[in-house]
mmCIF file with all atom_site columns, C-alpha atoms in Angstrom:
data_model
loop_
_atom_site.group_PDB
_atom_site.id
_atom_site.type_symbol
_atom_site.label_atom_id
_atom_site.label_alt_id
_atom_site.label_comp_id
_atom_site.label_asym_id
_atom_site.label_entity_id
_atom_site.label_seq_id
_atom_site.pdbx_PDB_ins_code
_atom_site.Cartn_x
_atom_site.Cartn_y
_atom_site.Cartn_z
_atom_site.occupancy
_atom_site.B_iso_or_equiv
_atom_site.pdbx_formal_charge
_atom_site.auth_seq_id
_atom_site.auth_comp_id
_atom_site.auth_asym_id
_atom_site.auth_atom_id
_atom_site.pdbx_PDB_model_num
ATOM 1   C CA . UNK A 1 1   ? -15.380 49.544 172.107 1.00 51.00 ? 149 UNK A CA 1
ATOM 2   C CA . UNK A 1 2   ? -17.867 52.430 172.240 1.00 62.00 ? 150 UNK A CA 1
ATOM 3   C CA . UNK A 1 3   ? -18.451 52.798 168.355 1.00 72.00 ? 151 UNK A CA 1
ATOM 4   C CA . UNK A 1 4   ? -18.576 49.569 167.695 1.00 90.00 ? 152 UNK A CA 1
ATOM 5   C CA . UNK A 1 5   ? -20.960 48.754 170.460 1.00 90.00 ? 153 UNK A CA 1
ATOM 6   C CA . UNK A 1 6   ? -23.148 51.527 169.005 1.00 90.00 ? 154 UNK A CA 1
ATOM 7   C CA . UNK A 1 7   ? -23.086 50.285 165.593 1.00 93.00 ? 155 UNK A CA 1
ATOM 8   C CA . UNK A 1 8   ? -24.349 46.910 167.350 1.00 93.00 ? 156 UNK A CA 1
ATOM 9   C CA . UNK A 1 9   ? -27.188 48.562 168.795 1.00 95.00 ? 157 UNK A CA 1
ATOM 10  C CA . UNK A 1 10  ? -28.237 50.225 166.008 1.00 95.00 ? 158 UNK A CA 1
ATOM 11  C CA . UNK A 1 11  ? -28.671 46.886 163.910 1.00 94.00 ? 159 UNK A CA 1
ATOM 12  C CA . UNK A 1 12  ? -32.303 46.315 163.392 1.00 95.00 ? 160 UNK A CA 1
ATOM 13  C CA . UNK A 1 13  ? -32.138 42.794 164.538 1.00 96.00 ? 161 UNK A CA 1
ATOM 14  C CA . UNK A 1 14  ? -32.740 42.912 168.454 1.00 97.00 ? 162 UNK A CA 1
ATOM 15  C CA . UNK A 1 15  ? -29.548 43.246 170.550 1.00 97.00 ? 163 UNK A CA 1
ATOM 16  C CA . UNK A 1 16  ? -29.620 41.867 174.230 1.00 98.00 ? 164 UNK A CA 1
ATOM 17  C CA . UNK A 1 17  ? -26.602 43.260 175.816 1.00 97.00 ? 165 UNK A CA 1
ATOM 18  C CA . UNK A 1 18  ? -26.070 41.270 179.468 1.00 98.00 ? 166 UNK A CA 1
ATOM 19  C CA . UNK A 1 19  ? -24.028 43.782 181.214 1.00 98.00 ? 167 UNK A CA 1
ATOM 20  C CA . UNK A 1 20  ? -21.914 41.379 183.990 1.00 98.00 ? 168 UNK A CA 1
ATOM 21  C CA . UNK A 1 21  ? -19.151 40.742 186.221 1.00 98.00 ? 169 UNK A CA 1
ATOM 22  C CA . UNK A 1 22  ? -17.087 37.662 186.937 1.00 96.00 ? 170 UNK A CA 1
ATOM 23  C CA . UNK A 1 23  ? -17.582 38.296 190.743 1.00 97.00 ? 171 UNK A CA 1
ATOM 24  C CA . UNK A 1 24  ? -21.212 38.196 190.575 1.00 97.00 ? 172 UNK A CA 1
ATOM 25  C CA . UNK A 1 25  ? -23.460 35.068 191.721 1.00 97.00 ? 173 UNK A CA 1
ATOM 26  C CA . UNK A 1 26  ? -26.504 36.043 189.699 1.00 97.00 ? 174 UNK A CA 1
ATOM 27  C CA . UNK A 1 27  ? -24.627 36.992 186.653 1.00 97.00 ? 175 UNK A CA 1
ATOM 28  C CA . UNK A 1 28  ? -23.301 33.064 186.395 1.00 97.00 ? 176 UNK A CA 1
ATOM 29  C CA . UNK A 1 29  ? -26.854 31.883 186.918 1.00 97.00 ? 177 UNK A CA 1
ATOM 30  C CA . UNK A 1 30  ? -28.028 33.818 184.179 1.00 98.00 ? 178 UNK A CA 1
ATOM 31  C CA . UNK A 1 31  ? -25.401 32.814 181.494 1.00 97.00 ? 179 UNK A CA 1
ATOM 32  C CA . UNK A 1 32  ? -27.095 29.572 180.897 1.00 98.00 ? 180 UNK A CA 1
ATOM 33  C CA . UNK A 1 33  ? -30.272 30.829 180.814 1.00 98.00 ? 181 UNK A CA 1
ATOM 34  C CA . UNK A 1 34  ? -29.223 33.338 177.909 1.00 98.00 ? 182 UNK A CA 1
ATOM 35  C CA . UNK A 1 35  ? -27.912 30.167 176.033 1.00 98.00 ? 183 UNK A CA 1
ATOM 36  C CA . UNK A 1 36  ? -30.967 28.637 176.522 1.00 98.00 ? 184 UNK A CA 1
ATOM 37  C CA . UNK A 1 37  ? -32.785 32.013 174.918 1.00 98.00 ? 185 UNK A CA 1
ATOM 38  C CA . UNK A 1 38  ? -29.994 32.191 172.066 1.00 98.00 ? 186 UNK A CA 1
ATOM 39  C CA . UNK A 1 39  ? -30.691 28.230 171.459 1.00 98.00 ? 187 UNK A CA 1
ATOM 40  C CA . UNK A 1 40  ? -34.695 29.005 171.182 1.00 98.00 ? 188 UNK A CA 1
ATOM 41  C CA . UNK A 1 41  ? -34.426 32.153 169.381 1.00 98.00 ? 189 UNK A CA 1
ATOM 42  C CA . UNK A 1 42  ? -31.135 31.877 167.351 1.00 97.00 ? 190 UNK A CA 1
ATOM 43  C CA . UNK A 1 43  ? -31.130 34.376 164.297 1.00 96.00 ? 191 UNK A CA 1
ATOM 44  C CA . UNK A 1 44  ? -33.538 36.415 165.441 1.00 96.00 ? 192 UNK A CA 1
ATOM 45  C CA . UNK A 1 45  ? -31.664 37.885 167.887 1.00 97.00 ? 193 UNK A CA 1
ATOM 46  C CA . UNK A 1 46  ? -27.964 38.706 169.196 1.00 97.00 ? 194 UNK A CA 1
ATOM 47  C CA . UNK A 1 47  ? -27.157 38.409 172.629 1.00 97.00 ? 195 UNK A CA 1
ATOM 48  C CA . UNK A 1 48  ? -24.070 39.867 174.200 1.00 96.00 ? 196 UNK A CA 1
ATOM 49  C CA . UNK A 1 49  ? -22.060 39.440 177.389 1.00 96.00 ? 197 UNK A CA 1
ATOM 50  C CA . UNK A 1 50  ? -20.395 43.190 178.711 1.00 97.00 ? 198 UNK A CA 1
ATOM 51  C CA . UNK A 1 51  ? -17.996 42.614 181.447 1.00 97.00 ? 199 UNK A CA 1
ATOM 52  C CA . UNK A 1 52  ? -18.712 45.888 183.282 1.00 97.00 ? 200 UNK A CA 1
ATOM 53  C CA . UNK A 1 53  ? -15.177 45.558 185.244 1.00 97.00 ? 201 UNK A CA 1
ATOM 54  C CA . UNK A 1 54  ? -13.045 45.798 181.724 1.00 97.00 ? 202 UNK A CA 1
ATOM 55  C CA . UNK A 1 55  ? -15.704 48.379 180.137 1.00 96.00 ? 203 UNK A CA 1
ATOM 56  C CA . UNK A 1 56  ? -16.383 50.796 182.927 1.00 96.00 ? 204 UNK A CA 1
ATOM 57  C CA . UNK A 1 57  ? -16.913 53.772 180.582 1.00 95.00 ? 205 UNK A CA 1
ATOM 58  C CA . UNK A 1 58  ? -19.781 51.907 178.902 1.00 94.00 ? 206 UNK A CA 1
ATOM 59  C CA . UNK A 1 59  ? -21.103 50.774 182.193 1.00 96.00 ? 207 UNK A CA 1
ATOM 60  C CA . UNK A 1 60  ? -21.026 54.344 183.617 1.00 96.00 ? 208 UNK A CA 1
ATOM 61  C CA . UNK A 1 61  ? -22.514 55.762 179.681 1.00 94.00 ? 209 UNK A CA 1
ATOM 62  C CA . UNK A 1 62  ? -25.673 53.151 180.005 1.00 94.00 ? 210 UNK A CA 1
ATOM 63  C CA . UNK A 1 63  ? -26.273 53.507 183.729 1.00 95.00 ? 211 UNK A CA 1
ATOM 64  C CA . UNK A 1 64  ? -25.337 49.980 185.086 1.00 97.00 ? 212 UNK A CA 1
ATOM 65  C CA . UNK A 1 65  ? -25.625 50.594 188.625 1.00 94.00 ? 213 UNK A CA 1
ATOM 66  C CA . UNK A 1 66  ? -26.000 46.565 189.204 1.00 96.00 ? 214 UNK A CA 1
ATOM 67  C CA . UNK A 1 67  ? -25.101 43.138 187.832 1.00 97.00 ? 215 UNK A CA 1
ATOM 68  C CA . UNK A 1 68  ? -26.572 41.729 185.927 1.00 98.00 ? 216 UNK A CA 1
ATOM 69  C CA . UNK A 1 69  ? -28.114 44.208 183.754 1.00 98.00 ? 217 UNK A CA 1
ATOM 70  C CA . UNK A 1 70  ? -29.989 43.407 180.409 1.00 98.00 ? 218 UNK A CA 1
ATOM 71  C CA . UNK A 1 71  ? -30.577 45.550 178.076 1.00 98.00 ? 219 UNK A CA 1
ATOM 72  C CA . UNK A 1 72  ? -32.525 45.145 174.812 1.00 98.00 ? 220 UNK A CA 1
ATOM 73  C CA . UNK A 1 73  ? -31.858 47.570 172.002 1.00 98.00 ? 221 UNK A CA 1
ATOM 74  C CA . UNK A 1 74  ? -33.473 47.405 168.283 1.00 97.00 ? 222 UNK A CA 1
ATOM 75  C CA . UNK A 1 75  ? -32.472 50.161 165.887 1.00 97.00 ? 223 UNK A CA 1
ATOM 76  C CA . UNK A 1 76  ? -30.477 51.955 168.049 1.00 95.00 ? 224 UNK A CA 1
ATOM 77  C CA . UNK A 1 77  ? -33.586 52.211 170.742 1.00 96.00 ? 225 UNK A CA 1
ATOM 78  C CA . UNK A 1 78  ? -33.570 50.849 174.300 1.00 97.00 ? 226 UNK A CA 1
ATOM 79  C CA . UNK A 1 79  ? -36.824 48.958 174.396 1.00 98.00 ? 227 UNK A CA 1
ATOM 80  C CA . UNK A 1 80  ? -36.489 46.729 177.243 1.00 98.00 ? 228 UNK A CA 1
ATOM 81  C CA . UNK A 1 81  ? -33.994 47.268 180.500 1.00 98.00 ? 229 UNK A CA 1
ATOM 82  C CA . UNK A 1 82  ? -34.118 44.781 183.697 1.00 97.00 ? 230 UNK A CA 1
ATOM 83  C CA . UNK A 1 83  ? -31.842 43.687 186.772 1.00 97.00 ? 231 UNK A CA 1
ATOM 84  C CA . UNK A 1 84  ? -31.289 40.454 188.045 1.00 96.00 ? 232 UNK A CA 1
ATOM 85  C CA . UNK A 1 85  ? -32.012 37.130 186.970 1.00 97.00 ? 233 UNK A CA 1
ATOM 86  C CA . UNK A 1 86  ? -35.446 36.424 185.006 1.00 97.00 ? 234 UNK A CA 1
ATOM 87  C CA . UNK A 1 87  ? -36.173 32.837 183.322 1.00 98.00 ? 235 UNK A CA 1
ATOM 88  C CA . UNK A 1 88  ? -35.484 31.800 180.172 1.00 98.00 ? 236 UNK A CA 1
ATOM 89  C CA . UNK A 1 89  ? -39.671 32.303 179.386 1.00 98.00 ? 237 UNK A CA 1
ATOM 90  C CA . UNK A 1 90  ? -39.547 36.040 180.703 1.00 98.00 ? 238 UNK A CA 1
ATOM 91  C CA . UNK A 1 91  ? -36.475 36.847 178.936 1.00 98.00 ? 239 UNK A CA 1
ATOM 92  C CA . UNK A 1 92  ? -37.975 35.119 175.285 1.00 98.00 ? 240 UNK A CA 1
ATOM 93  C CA . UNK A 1 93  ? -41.355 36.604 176.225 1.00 98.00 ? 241 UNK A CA 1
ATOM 94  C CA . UNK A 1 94  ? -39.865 39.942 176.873 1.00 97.00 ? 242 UNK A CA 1
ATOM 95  C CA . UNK A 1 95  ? -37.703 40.291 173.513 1.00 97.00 ? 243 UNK A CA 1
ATOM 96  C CA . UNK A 1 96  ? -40.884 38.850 171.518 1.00 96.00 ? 244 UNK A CA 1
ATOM 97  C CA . UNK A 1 97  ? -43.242 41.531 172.558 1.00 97.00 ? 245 UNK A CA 1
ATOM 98  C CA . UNK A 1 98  ? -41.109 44.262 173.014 1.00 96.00 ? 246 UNK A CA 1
ATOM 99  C CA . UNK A 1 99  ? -39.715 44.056 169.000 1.00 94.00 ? 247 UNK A CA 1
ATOM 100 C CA . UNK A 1 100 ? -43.110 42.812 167.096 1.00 87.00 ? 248 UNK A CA 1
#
């Protein structure tokens, strides 16, 4: 998982990697508001869902101390890290300002 998730990072489109757990409340609120960001921004971004239960290693390697945890990335560089559960307008004006 771990090279491949780096290779993802590195991709100069911006990644939004939603480190989760199936346990966690705030985690399910926040999975339709990251369709709802997906649906506005589509191409211009990837967005994907880490279950931080099954990939402890990479959990523990980014410093996920708490669910949910986003993390944008853009060439390989973190530009962007939060906790908890923003809106769909944070989170879209977040990733626009952060990668123009």
């Amino acid at each position: 998982m771990s090279t491949s998730f780096e290779n993802i990072i590195k991709s100069e489109k911006p990644v939004l990697i939603d480190f989760s757990a199936d346990w966690c409340g705030p985690c399910k609120m926040l999975a339709p508001i990251l369709k709802q960001v997906k649906d506005s921004l589509g191409e211009r971004i990837t967005i994907l869902k880490i279950d931080v239960d099954k990939n402890q290693a990479l959990a523990s390697k980014y410093q996920v101390r708490g669910v949910p945890t986003m993390i944008l990335y853009q060439n390989g560089k973190q530009l962007w890290r939060q906790s908890g559960v923003l809106t769909k307008e944070q989170i879209i004006k977040t990733i626009i300002d952060k990668t123009n």
